[in-house]
Coordinates of C-alpha atoms and ligand atoms in Angstrom, one line a residue:
M1 CA 199.8 256.4 131.6
L2 CA 199.6 260.4 132.8
S3 CA 199.0 258.7 136.2
A4 CA 201.6 256.4 136.1
I5 CA 204.6 259.1 135.3
E6 CA 203.2 260.9 138.0
T7 CA 203.7 257.7 140.0
I8 CA 207.5 257.6 138.8
K9 CA 208.0 261.6 139.9
A10 CA 206.6 261.0 143.3
R11 CA 208.7 258.4 143.8
A12 CA 211.8 260.2 142.0
R13 CA 211.2 263.1 144.7
C14 CA 212.4 259.2 145.5
A15 CA 237.6 275.5 134.1
A16 CA 234.7 275.2 131.5
A17 CA 237.1 277.1 128.7
V18 CA 240.1 275.3 130.0
L19 CA 238.5 272.2 129.7
L20 CA 236.9 272.3 126.8
I21 CA 239.9 272.9 125.1
F22 CA 241.6 270.2 126.7
A23 CA 239.1 268.0 125.0
A24 CA 239.1 269.3 121.5
L25 CA 242.9 268.2 121.9
V26 CA 242.7 265.3 123.3
A27 CA 240.1 264.1 120.6
E28 CA 242.4 265.4 118.0
G29 CA 244.6 263.1 119.4
Q30 CA 247.2 265.8 121.0
S31 CA 249.1 265.6 123.3
V32 CA 248.4 268.2 126.5
P33 CA 251.1 269.5 128.6
T34 CA 250.0 268.8 132.5
K35 CA 252.4 269.7 136.2
T36 CA 254.2 266.5 135.3
G37 CA 255.0 266.5 132.3
P38 CA 252.8 265.9 128.7
V39 CA 250.8 263.3 128.8
T40 CA 249.7 261.6 125.5
A41 CA 246.5 261.3 124.2
D42 CA 246.1 257.8 124.6
R43 CA 246.5 258.1 128.7
Q44 CA 244.7 260.8 128.2
S45 CA 241.3 259.8 126.5
E46 CA 241.9 257.0 128.9
Q47 CA 241.6 259.1 131.9
N48 CA 238.6 260.8 130.2
W49 CA 236.4 258.5 128.3
W50 CA 233.8 259.6 130.3
R51 CA 232.9 262.6 129.8
N52 CA 231.1 262.4 125.9
A53 CA 230.9 259.1 127.4
V54 CA 227.9 257.1 125.2
I55 CA 226.7 254.8 127.9
Y56 CA 223.9 251.6 127.6
E57 CA 221.4 250.2 129.8
I58 CA 221.3 246.8 130.2
Y59 CA 218.1 245.2 131.8
P60 CA 219.9 242.1 131.8
R61 CA 216.6 240.0 132.5
S62 CA 215.2 241.1 129.3
F63 CA 218.8 241.4 127.0
Q64 CA 219.1 237.8 125.6
D65 CA 218.9 234.2 127.0
T66 CA 221.4 231.6 126.6
N67 CA 220.4 228.7 128.4
G68 CA 216.4 228.2 127.7
D69 CA 214.4 229.6 131.0
G70 CA 213.3 232.7 129.6
I71 CA 215.3 235.0 131.4
G72 CA 218.1 236.9 130.1
D73 CA 221.4 236.3 131.7
L74 CA 225.3 237.5 131.2
N75 CA 226.6 234.6 128.9
G76 CA 223.2 236.5 126.5
I77 CA 225.3 240.0 127.3
T78 CA 228.8 238.3 126.1
E79 CA 227.0 237.4 123.8
R80 CA 225.6 240.2 121.9
L81 CA 229.0 242.3 122.5
D82 CA 229.8 242.9 119.2
Y83 CA 226.6 244.1 118.3
L84 CA 226.9 247.1 121.0
Q85 CA 230.6 247.7 120.4
E86 CA 229.0 248.0 116.3
L87 CA 226.4 250.5 118.1
G88 CA 229.7 252.6 119.4
V89 CA 228.8 252.1 123.4
D90 CA 231.4 253.0 126.2
A91 CA 230.0 251.4 128.7
I92 CA 227.2 248.8 129.4
W93 CA 225.2 249.4 133.2
L94 CA 223.9 247.2 134.5
T95 CA 220.9 246.5 136.6
P96 CA 221.5 244.7 139.5
V97 CA 223.0 240.8 138.7
Y98 CA 223.3 239.9 142.6
P99 CA 222.0 237.1 143.9
S100 CA 218.2 238.4 145.0
P101 CA 214.8 237.1 145.8
Q102 CA 214.1 239.2 143.2
V103 CA 211.1 241.2 144.6
D104 CA 212.0 244.6 143.0
F105 CA 213.6 242.2 140.3
G106 CA 217.1 242.6 141.7
Y107 CA 216.8 245.9 143.7
D108 CA 216.8 243.8 147.1
I109 CA 220.1 242.1 147.1
S110 CA 221.0 239.1 149.7
D111 CA 224.6 239.4 148.8
Y112 CA 226.7 242.1 147.0
R113 CA 230.0 239.7 146.2
A114 CA 227.8 237.3 144.1
I115 CA 226.4 237.0 140.9
D116 CA 222.8 235.6 141.1
P117 CA 222.3 232.0 139.3
Q118 CA 219.7 232.3 137.1
Y119 CA 222.1 235.1 135.8
G120 CA 225.4 232.9 135.6
T121 CA 228.2 232.7 137.3
M122 CA 231.7 235.4 138.9
A123 CA 233.0 233.2 135.4
D124 CA 230.8 234.4 133.1
F125 CA 231.1 237.6 135.0
D126 CA 234.3 237.6 134.9
R127 CA 234.4 236.5 131.2
L128 CA 232.1 239.4 130.3
V129 CA 233.8 242.1 131.8
N130 CA 237.2 240.7 130.1
E131 CA 235.4 240.2 126.3
A132 CA 234.0 243.5 127.1
A133 CA 237.2 245.1 127.9
K134 CA 238.0 243.7 124.7
R135 CA 236.1 246.3 122.6
H136 CA 237.0 249.1 124.6
I137 CA 233.4 248.6 126.4
R138 CA 233.2 249.3 130.5
V139 CA 231.1 247.3 132.9
I140 CA 229.1 249.7 136.0
M141 CA 227.6 247.9 138.2
D142 CA 224.7 249.0 140.1
M143 CA 225.1 250.0 143.5
V144 CA 222.2 249.7 145.7
M145 CA 222.9 251.4 149.4
N146 CA 219.9 252.7 150.3
H147 CA 218.7 249.3 151.7
T148 CA 219.2 245.3 151.1
S149 CA 216.4 242.4 150.6
D150 CA 214.9 241.7 154.2
Q151 CA 216.9 238.2 153.1
H152 CA 220.3 239.9 153.2
K153 CA 222.1 238.2 156.9
W154 CA 222.5 241.9 157.2
F155 CA 219.0 242.7 157.9
L156 CA 218.4 238.5 159.2
E157 CA 221.0 239.1 162.0
S158 CA 219.3 242.8 162.7
R159 CA 215.6 241.9 163.2
S160 CA 216.6 238.7 165.3
S161 CA 217.4 240.8 169.0
R162 CA 217.2 243.8 169.2
D163 CA 220.7 243.9 171.0
N164 CA 221.8 242.1 168.2
P165 CA 225.3 243.9 166.5
Y166 CA 223.6 244.5 163.1
R167 CA 220.7 246.0 165.2
D168 CA 221.6 249.0 164.3
W169 CA 222.4 248.8 160.7
Y170 CA 218.9 249.4 160.0
V171 CA 216.8 252.1 161.0
W172 CA 214.2 250.7 164.0
R173 CA 211.9 252.4 165.9
D174 CA 209.1 252.2 168.1
G175 CA 205.2 252.5 167.5
K176 CA 203.3 254.8 168.6
G177 CA 200.9 254.0 171.4
E178 CA 202.5 249.9 171.7
T179 CA 200.2 247.8 174.0
A180 CA 200.9 244.1 175.1
A181 CA 198.3 243.6 172.6
S182 CA 198.9 246.0 169.9
P183 CA 202.1 247.6 167.8
G184 CA 200.8 250.1 168.4
A185 CA 200.8 253.3 165.1
P186 CA 203.9 254.1 163.1
P187 CA 205.7 256.2 163.8
N188 CA 204.8 259.1 161.5
N189 CA 202.8 259.3 158.5
W190 CA 205.9 258.7 155.9
Q191 CA 205.0 256.5 152.8
S192 CA 206.8 253.8 150.7
Y193 CA 207.5 254.9 147.2
F194 CA 206.1 251.6 146.3
G195 CA 203.0 252.4 148.6
H196 CA 201.4 252.4 151.5
S197 CA 203.1 253.1 155.3
A198 CA 207.2 253.3 154.9
W199 CA 206.9 251.5 158.3
Q200 CA 206.6 247.5 158.7
W201 CA 205.7 246.2 162.4
D202 CA 207.7 242.9 163.0
P203 CA 206.9 241.4 165.8
K204 CA 209.3 239.5 167.1
T205 CA 211.5 242.6 168.6
R206 CA 208.2 244.6 168.7
Q207 CA 209.2 247.1 166.3
Y208 CA 208.9 249.0 163.2
Y209 CA 211.3 249.0 159.9
Y210 CA 211.6 251.8 158.0
H211 CA 211.4 251.0 154.0
K212 CA 211.4 253.7 151.7
F213 CA 210.3 251.0 148.7
Y214 CA 208.6 247.2 149.2
I215 CA 208.1 246.0 152.2
Q216 CA 210.7 243.4 151.4
Q217 CA 213.3 246.6 151.2
P218 CA 214.5 247.8 154.5
D219 CA 216.3 251.0 154.0
L220 CA 219.9 251.3 156.0
N221 CA 221.2 252.7 158.9
W222 CA 223.7 255.1 157.1
H223 CA 224.3 257.0 160.8
N224 CA 226.5 254.3 161.5
P225 CA 229.9 253.9 160.2
K226 CA 229.7 250.5 160.1
V227 CA 227.4 250.5 156.6
H228 CA 230.2 253.0 155.1
E229 CA 232.7 250.3 156.2
A230 CA 230.3 247.9 154.4
F231 CA 230.0 249.3 151.0
K232 CA 233.9 251.0 150.4
G233 CA 234.5 246.9 150.9
I234 CA 231.8 246.1 147.9
M235 CA 232.7 249.0 145.7
A236 CA 236.7 248.0 146.0
F237 CA 235.7 244.2 145.4
W238 CA 233.9 245.0 142.0
L239 CA 237.1 247.0 141.1
E240 CA 238.8 244.6 142.0
R241 CA 237.0 242.0 139.4
G242 CA 237.3 245.4 137.0
V243 CA 234.4 247.1 136.8
G244 CA 234.3 250.6 134.8
G245 CA 232.3 252.3 138.2
F246 CA 228.6 252.5 139.5
R247 CA 225.5 253.8 139.0
F248 CA 224.3 254.8 142.8
D249 CA 220.7 253.8 143.0
A250 CA 217.8 255.9 145.1
I251 CA 221.2 257.8 146.5
T252 CA 218.8 261.2 147.6
T253 CA 217.5 258.7 150.0
L254 CA 220.1 257.5 152.2
F255 CA 218.4 259.8 154.7
E256 CA 215.7 260.4 156.4
D257 CA 215.2 263.1 159.2
P258 CA 216.0 262.3 163.2
Q259 CA 213.3 263.8 164.8
L260 CA 210.7 261.6 162.3
R261 CA 208.9 264.6 161.4
D262 CA 205.6 264.0 159.8
E263 CA 205.7 264.9 155.3
G264 CA 202.9 267.5 154.4
V265 CA 200.3 266.2 152.6
V266 CA 199.9 267.6 149.0
K267 CA 196.8 269.6 147.8
D268 CA 195.2 270.2 144.8
K269 CA 194.7 274.1 144.2
N270 CA 190.7 273.6 146.1
G271 CA 193.1 272.2 148.8
N272 CA 192.3 269.3 148.7
P273 CA 194.7 265.9 149.4
I274 CA 196.0 264.7 146.1
I275 CA 195.7 261.0 146.1
N276 CA 198.2 258.4 144.2
A277 CA 197.8 255.4 142.7
Y278 CA 198.3 253.4 145.5
G279 CA 194.4 255.5 147.5
D280 CA 197.7 257.5 150.0
P281 CA 197.7 260.8 149.8
Q282 CA 200.8 262.6 148.0
L283 CA 203.1 263.6 150.9
D284 CA 205.8 266.0 149.8
D285 CA 209.0 263.9 150.2
S286 CA 210.4 266.6 152.1
R287 CA 211.7 265.0 155.1
T288 CA 213.1 261.7 153.5
N289 CA 214.3 262.5 150.9
N290 CA 217.4 264.9 149.7
Q291 CA 217.8 264.6 153.4
P292 CA 221.5 266.7 155.1
G293 CA 224.1 263.5 154.8
V294 CA 224.0 262.4 151.4
H295 CA 226.4 264.5 150.1
E296 CA 229.5 263.4 152.3
V297 CA 228.6 259.7 151.3
I298 CA 228.9 260.5 148.1
E299 CA 232.1 262.1 148.4
E300 CA 233.0 259.4 151.0
M301 CA 232.9 257.1 147.7
R302 CA 234.3 259.2 145.6
A303 CA 237.7 259.5 147.8
E304 CA 237.3 255.8 147.1
A305 CA 236.8 254.8 143.8
E306 CA 239.4 257.2 142.9
K307 CA 242.2 254.7 146.0
F308 CA 241.9 252.2 143.2
D309 CA 244.7 252.3 140.8
S310 CA 245.6 249.2 138.7
N311 CA 247.5 248.7 135.8
R312 CA 245.4 245.7 134.8
F313 CA 242.6 248.1 134.6
P314 CA 244.0 251.2 133.5
G315 CA 241.5 254.3 133.1
T316 CA 238.8 256.1 135.6
R317 CA 236.4 254.6 136.8
V318 CA 233.1 256.3 136.4
L319 CA 230.7 257.2 139.3
I320 CA 226.6 257.8 138.1
G321 CA 224.1 258.7 140.1
E322 CA 220.4 258.3 140.0
T323 CA 219.5 262.3 141.1
Y324 CA 215.7 262.6 140.4
L325 CA 216.1 266.1 141.6
P326 CA 213.3 269.1 142.0
N327 CA 215.8 271.5 140.2
V328 CA 219.3 272.1 138.6
D329 CA 220.7 274.3 141.4
E330 CA 220.9 270.3 143.3
L331 CA 221.7 268.6 140.4
A332 CA 224.6 270.9 140.7
K333 CA 225.1 270.4 144.4
M334 CA 225.7 266.6 142.8
Y335 CA 228.8 267.1 141.5
G336 CA 230.5 267.6 144.6
T337 CA 233.3 270.8 144.5
Q338 CA 237.1 270.8 143.5
E339 CA 238.9 269.7 146.5
K340 CA 235.3 267.3 147.4
P341 CA 234.3 266.5 143.8
E342 CA 230.8 263.7 144.5
F343 CA 229.5 262.1 141.1
Q344 CA 231.2 263.0 137.7
L345 CA 227.8 261.6 136.0
P346 CA 224.9 262.8 138.3
M347 CA 222.1 261.8 135.4
D348 CA 220.1 265.6 134.4
T349 CA 217.1 263.9 134.8
Q350 CA 215.4 268.1 134.4
V351 CA 216.2 268.1 130.3
G352 CA 214.7 263.9 130.1
M353 CA 211.6 264.1 132.2
I354 CA 210.0 266.6 130.3
N355 CA 208.3 264.3 128.5
K356 CA 206.4 266.5 126.6
L357 CA 207.6 268.5 123.1
D358 CA 207.8 271.8 124.1
V359 CA 210.4 273.5 122.6
T360 CA 210.9 276.3 124.8
E361 CA 211.3 274.5 127.4
F362 CA 213.9 272.1 126.5
R363 CA 215.9 274.7 125.5
S364 CA 215.7 276.6 128.7
K365 CA 217.0 273.4 130.4
L366 CA 219.6 272.4 128.0
I367 CA 220.9 276.2 128.5
D368 CA 220.7 275.3 132.3
A369 CA 223.2 271.8 131.9
E370 CA 225.3 274.3 129.5
T371 CA 225.3 277.2 132.5
K372 CA 224.8 276.2 135.6
I373 CA 226.7 273.0 136.4
D374 CA 230.4 275.0 136.6
S375 CA 232.5 273.1 134.4
N376 CA 231.1 269.9 134.8
I377 CA 229.5 267.2 132.2
P378 CA 226.3 267.0 131.9
L379 CA 224.8 263.4 132.0
L380 CA 221.7 263.1 129.4
L381 CA 219.1 260.6 129.5
F382 CA 215.1 260.0 128.7
D383 CA 214.7 256.5 128.9
N384 CA 215.1 254.0 131.4
H385 CA 213.5 250.7 133.4
D386 CA 211.5 252.6 135.6
N387 CA 209.4 254.6 133.3
P388 CA 207.5 254.4 130.4
R389 CA 209.6 254.2 127.0
I390 CA 209.9 256.7 124.9
D391 CA 206.8 256.6 122.5
M392 CA 204.7 256.6 125.4
R393 CA 206.1 259.6 126.6
Y394 CA 207.0 261.9 123.7
G395 CA 205.2 260.2 121.0
D396 CA 202.3 261.5 119.1
G397 CA 201.1 257.9 117.1
V398 CA 201.6 258.9 114.0
H399 CA 204.6 260.6 113.6
N400 CA 207.0 258.6 116.7
K401 CA 209.9 257.0 114.7
D402 CA 211.0 260.7 113.8
I403 CA 210.0 261.8 117.0
E404 CA 212.0 259.4 118.4
R405 CA 215.3 260.6 116.1
V406 CA 214.6 264.4 117.3
I407 CA 215.7 262.4 121.3
A408 CA 218.4 261.1 120.2
T409 CA 219.5 263.9 118.1
V410 CA 219.1 266.1 121.7
L411 CA 220.5 263.3 123.2
F412 CA 224.0 262.6 120.9
A413 CA 224.3 265.7 119.9
S414 CA 224.4 268.0 123.0
R415 CA 227.8 268.4 124.8
G416 CA 228.4 265.7 127.7
A417 CA 227.6 262.1 128.5
A418 CA 224.8 260.4 126.7
L419 CA 223.1 257.2 128.1
F420 CA 220.2 254.9 126.8
Y421 CA 218.3 251.8 127.0
Y422 CA 218.3 248.6 125.7
G423 CA 215.4 248.7 122.7
D424 CA 216.0 253.2 122.3
E425 CA 218.4 252.3 119.5
I426 CA 215.2 250.4 117.3
G427 CA 212.2 252.1 118.9
M428 CA 211.0 249.8 120.7
V429 CA 207.8 250.5 122.6
T430 CA 206.3 250.3 125.7
T431 CA 203.7 247.3 126.3
P432 CA 202.2 246.9 129.7
P433 CA 200.3 243.9 130.3
K434 CA 196.5 243.8 129.6
R435 CA 195.2 242.0 133.0
K436 CA 196.0 242.7 136.2
Q437 CA 197.0 238.5 136.7
D438 CA 199.4 239.3 134.3
V439 CA 201.4 241.6 136.0
K440 CA 205.0 241.1 138.0
D441 CA 206.0 244.1 139.0
P442 CA 204.3 243.8 142.5
I443 CA 203.6 248.0 142.3
G444 CA 201.6 246.6 139.3
I445 CA 199.2 244.8 141.3
T446 CA 199.3 247.4 144.3
G447 CA 198.6 250.5 142.1
W448 CA 195.9 248.6 139.4
P449 CA 194.6 249.9 136.9
Q450 CA 196.0 253.7 137.9
E451 CA 199.7 252.4 137.8
K452 CA 200.3 249.4 136.0
G453 CA 204.2 248.9 136.9
R454 CA 206.9 248.9 135.3
D455 CA 207.0 245.9 132.8
G456 CA 205.4 247.7 129.7
E457 CA 209.0 249.1 129.5
R458 CA 211.0 245.9 130.7
T459 CA 209.9 243.5 127.7
P460 CA 212.4 241.8 126.0
M461 CA 214.8 243.1 123.6
Q462 CA 213.8 242.4 120.3
W463 CA 216.7 240.6 117.9
N464 CA 214.3 239.3 115.1
A465 CA 211.1 239.1 113.6
Q466 CA 210.8 235.1 114.8
P467 CA 208.0 234.4 117.6
S468 CA 210.6 234.8 120.5
A469 CA 212.1 237.9 119.2
G470 CA 215.4 235.8 119.0
F471 CA 215.4 236.1 123.0
T472 CA 215.4 233.0 124.2
T473 CA 214.2 229.4 123.0
G474 CA 211.8 228.7 126.0
K475 CA 209.2 231.0 127.8
P476 CA 210.0 234.1 128.2
W477 CA 209.8 235.7 131.9
L478 CA 207.8 239.1 130.2
P479 CA 205.8 238.1 126.9
I480 CA 207.5 239.0 123.3
P481 CA 205.4 242.8 122.3
P482 CA 203.5 241.7 119.2
S483 CA 205.3 245.0 117.4
A484 CA 208.5 242.9 117.6
A485 CA 207.3 241.2 114.1
T486 CA 208.2 245.0 112.9
I487 CA 210.8 247.0 115.2
N488 CA 213.8 245.1 115.4
V489 CA 217.5 244.7 115.0
A490 CA 217.7 242.1 112.5
D491 CA 215.4 244.6 110.3
E492 CA 216.5 247.6 111.3
Q493 CA 220.1 246.7 110.4
N494 CA 219.4 246.1 106.8
N495 CA 217.4 249.5 106.1
P496 CA 219.9 252.6 106.0
D497 CA 216.9 254.5 107.1
S498 CA 216.7 252.9 110.1
L499 CA 216.6 254.4 113.6
L500 CA 219.1 251.9 115.0
N501 CA 221.4 253.2 111.4
W502 CA 219.7 256.8 113.0
Y503 CA 221.8 256.3 116.5
R504 CA 224.6 254.3 114.8
S505 CA 225.4 258.1 112.6
L506 CA 225.1 259.6 115.6
I507 CA 227.2 258.0 117.8
R508 CA 230.3 258.4 115.0
L509 CA 230.1 262.0 114.9
K510 CA 229.8 262.4 118.6
K511 CA 232.8 260.0 118.7
T512 CA 235.0 261.1 115.4
V513 CA 234.0 265.3 115.1
P514 CA 235.6 267.4 117.4
A515 CA 232.8 269.6 118.4
F516 CA 230.3 267.6 118.2
A517 CA 232.3 265.8 120.7
H518 CA 233.5 268.4 123.2
G519 CA 231.9 271.4 121.9
A520 CA 230.1 274.1 123.9
N521 CA 226.1 274.1 123.2
I522 CA 225.3 277.6 122.0
M523 CA 221.4 277.8 121.4
L524 CA 220.3 279.9 118.3
D525 CA 217.5 281.2 117.5
T526 CA 216.5 281.5 120.1
E527 CA 212.4 282.8 120.1
N528 CA 211.6 279.9 118.1
T529 CA 208.8 277.9 119.5
K530 CA 208.5 275.4 116.8
V531 CA 212.7 274.7 116.3
L532 CA 215.0 273.7 118.8
S533 CA 218.5 274.7 116.6
W534 CA 221.9 275.4 118.6
L535 CA 225.5 275.5 117.7
R536 CA 228.6 273.3 118.9
Q537 CA 232.0 275.6 119.0
S538 CA 235.5 274.4 119.7
P539 CA 237.5 276.5 119.8
G540 CA 239.9 276.3 115.6
M541 CA 237.7 273.5 115.3
P542 CA 235.0 273.8 112.1
Q543 CA 231.5 274.7 113.8
I544 CA 228.5 272.6 113.8
V545 CA 224.9 273.6 113.6
V546 CA 221.8 271.4 114.4
S547 CA 218.6 271.3 113.7
A548 CA 215.3 269.6 115.2
N549 CA 211.2 270.4 114.2
F550 CA 209.3 268.8 117.0
T551 CA 206.1 269.7 114.9
A552 CA 204.2 267.7 112.4
E553 CA 204.5 270.2 109.9
P554 CA 207.5 271.2 108.0
Q555 CA 209.1 274.1 108.8
T556 CA 211.9 276.0 107.4
V557 CA 214.8 278.1 110.0
N558 CA 216.8 281.2 109.0
L559 CA 219.7 280.9 111.5
E560 CA 221.4 284.2 109.7
S561 CA 219.3 286.0 111.0
S562 CA 218.8 285.0 114.3
G563 CA 221.3 286.8 115.9
S564 CA 223.8 284.7 115.5
G565 CA 226.8 286.1 114.0
L566 CA 227.2 283.0 111.7
K567 CA 227.5 283.3 108.2
A568 CA 228.5 280.3 106.1
E569 CA 229.9 280.2 102.8
H570 CA 228.5 276.5 102.5
L571 CA 227.0 273.8 104.5
K572 CA 228.1 270.2 105.0
T573 CA 225.6 267.6 105.5
L574 CA 226.8 265.3 108.0
L575 CA 223.3 264.3 108.7
K576 CA 219.7 264.5 107.5
S577 CA 216.8 262.9 108.8
P578 CA 215.3 260.6 106.0
G579 CA 214.6 262.7 102.7
G580 CA 215.7 265.5 104.6
A581 CA 216.9 268.4 101.6
D582 CA 220.2 269.2 101.7
P583 CA 220.3 273.1 102.4
A584 CA 221.5 275.5 100.2
A585 CA 222.7 278.1 103.2
L586 CA 222.3 278.4 106.5
G587 CA 219.0 281.0 105.6
H588 CA 217.2 278.1 105.3
I589 CA 217.1 275.0 105.9
E590 CA 214.1 273.3 105.7
L591 CA 213.0 270.6 107.7
A592 CA 210.1 267.8 107.5
P593 CA 207.4 267.4 109.6
F594 CA 209.2 266.5 113.4
G595 CA 212.6 266.3 110.9
V596 CA 216.4 267.4 111.7
Y597 CA 219.4 268.2 109.6
I598 CA 223.4 268.1 111.3
G599 CA 225.6 269.9 108.7
E600 CA 229.1 271.9 109.4
I601 CA 229.7 275.2 108.4
Q602 CA 232.0 275.9 105.7
Ligands
NOJ1 C1 215.6 253.1 141.9 C2 215.9 252.0 140.7 O1 215.9 251.9 139.2 C3 214.3 251.4 140.5 O2 213.7 250.2 139.9 C4 214.7 250.4 142.1 O3 213.3 249.6 142.3 C5 214.4 251.6 143.6 N1 215.4 252.6 142.9 C6 214.5 251.4 144.9 O4 215.9 250.1 144.0

């Protein structure tokens, strides 16, 4: 499993106080003075909805099937909107639903302005957006700008001849040492994140094209202004249909080194090249990731989204970035500046991909999120469709449910926006294929058995304990995990101690308690290596303490004596793990193994 994580990491290299007071006022429902006069809290909360947004990622293929073809569809999502509203989500991010040959299950797009018939029609999409809006849920679309499908009309044109007007929309280069009889070698040593050379020879026009992902996903040439204009048009098309924003896929890989210099080979401590799951030497990504030009494109797209103003769809459109980056300084740059804003919410993979329950590391990364991104809003996440689920990355196999409570607590009880993946709320477990012949995700075939692909985290949503888990009446495109018999929405809904109800309670606190909604995160008891404790603080609001035990042993914490200066006459419990005790005082909080306590200081 670690190898899968390593591979994913490799792919991935594929006025604070004023604001807080403002946010607290808004959360309280007061009006806030602005340059143009008072603005009502309602209007402001429309504009600021994303600042403590709860965003739910849906993998449409696996969420809910309504036509019995074994593949989830848009009508299925619409059917489940009441569930999502009850859970408390503000927005759903749909992984791509555009027409696609589905080599990369939608991330290979052949038409950016339509819906793939296997997911439904444009009318279904419009109905989903409208029904979601009735429930105060926004729909966020995936925006894949790094590459298209090789079946997209732009690429079909591009590859048809060297002088086609679309030739320069993609990255074409000559091979090295080409002769009439042979294509020669690829232009350099660059590799696809999905294995082997990133250059594909195209015999018709006798050049190589570049693809950072699958061969069927040729990279667009972002030096070509026409590509910029095309995507601005695509964004406007979806904004006009009422979407709440976009999640920008693979945004850091838009540009490559124009001089085509080789990338470095990563070596182990003995100086030997590290070989990845595909049998290739691991490269350092230094010439194909996070290159100059990326920030200007994000800035341009943000400006485009800001231009959109519609009375039909009031509120702010949010731009989310898929930003796997080496450190928080690079993450901070993804927000842009006040004059040139970029993403409102670049994903903070620094916190979410720690991949071990290490209190010190969590604390340090959460402090970074609080102090090193200026006054911006962190977007925390722990899971998505590209990584083994939380059970595999944080679980110990014995206390997984409790550990998932701990992770959810960090996610929702920290300042900022929270993004989670369908099924996390019930504790769905990673279920990778057992045999190579069952693998659907092509990297699982190229990388077998070290890299089993991403099927394991994309299995159908477990709605109930029926054999089809309530997902489909047909044959599901991926098998229903055996765990559906015990891990499913229907059972958890009726169990007050379930993970589902833990998620609901945390989200309710995030939405209703001012300090919990927008308050600063201040770490407490900072030498403790077993328990992570922090304070949520908003001027004039009751303070809240959170303690989460990261160990399998009971722990007791004293938050009075830890130099915090905090004193509490009384602690009012807001939430605690099942069976946990109400502490008599802030100086003595007892936590069960992987137990959590959240209380208001009174
Ligand atoms: C990141 C997406 O999350 C992943 O699923 C996809 O394969 C690559 N980008 C390529 O689009």
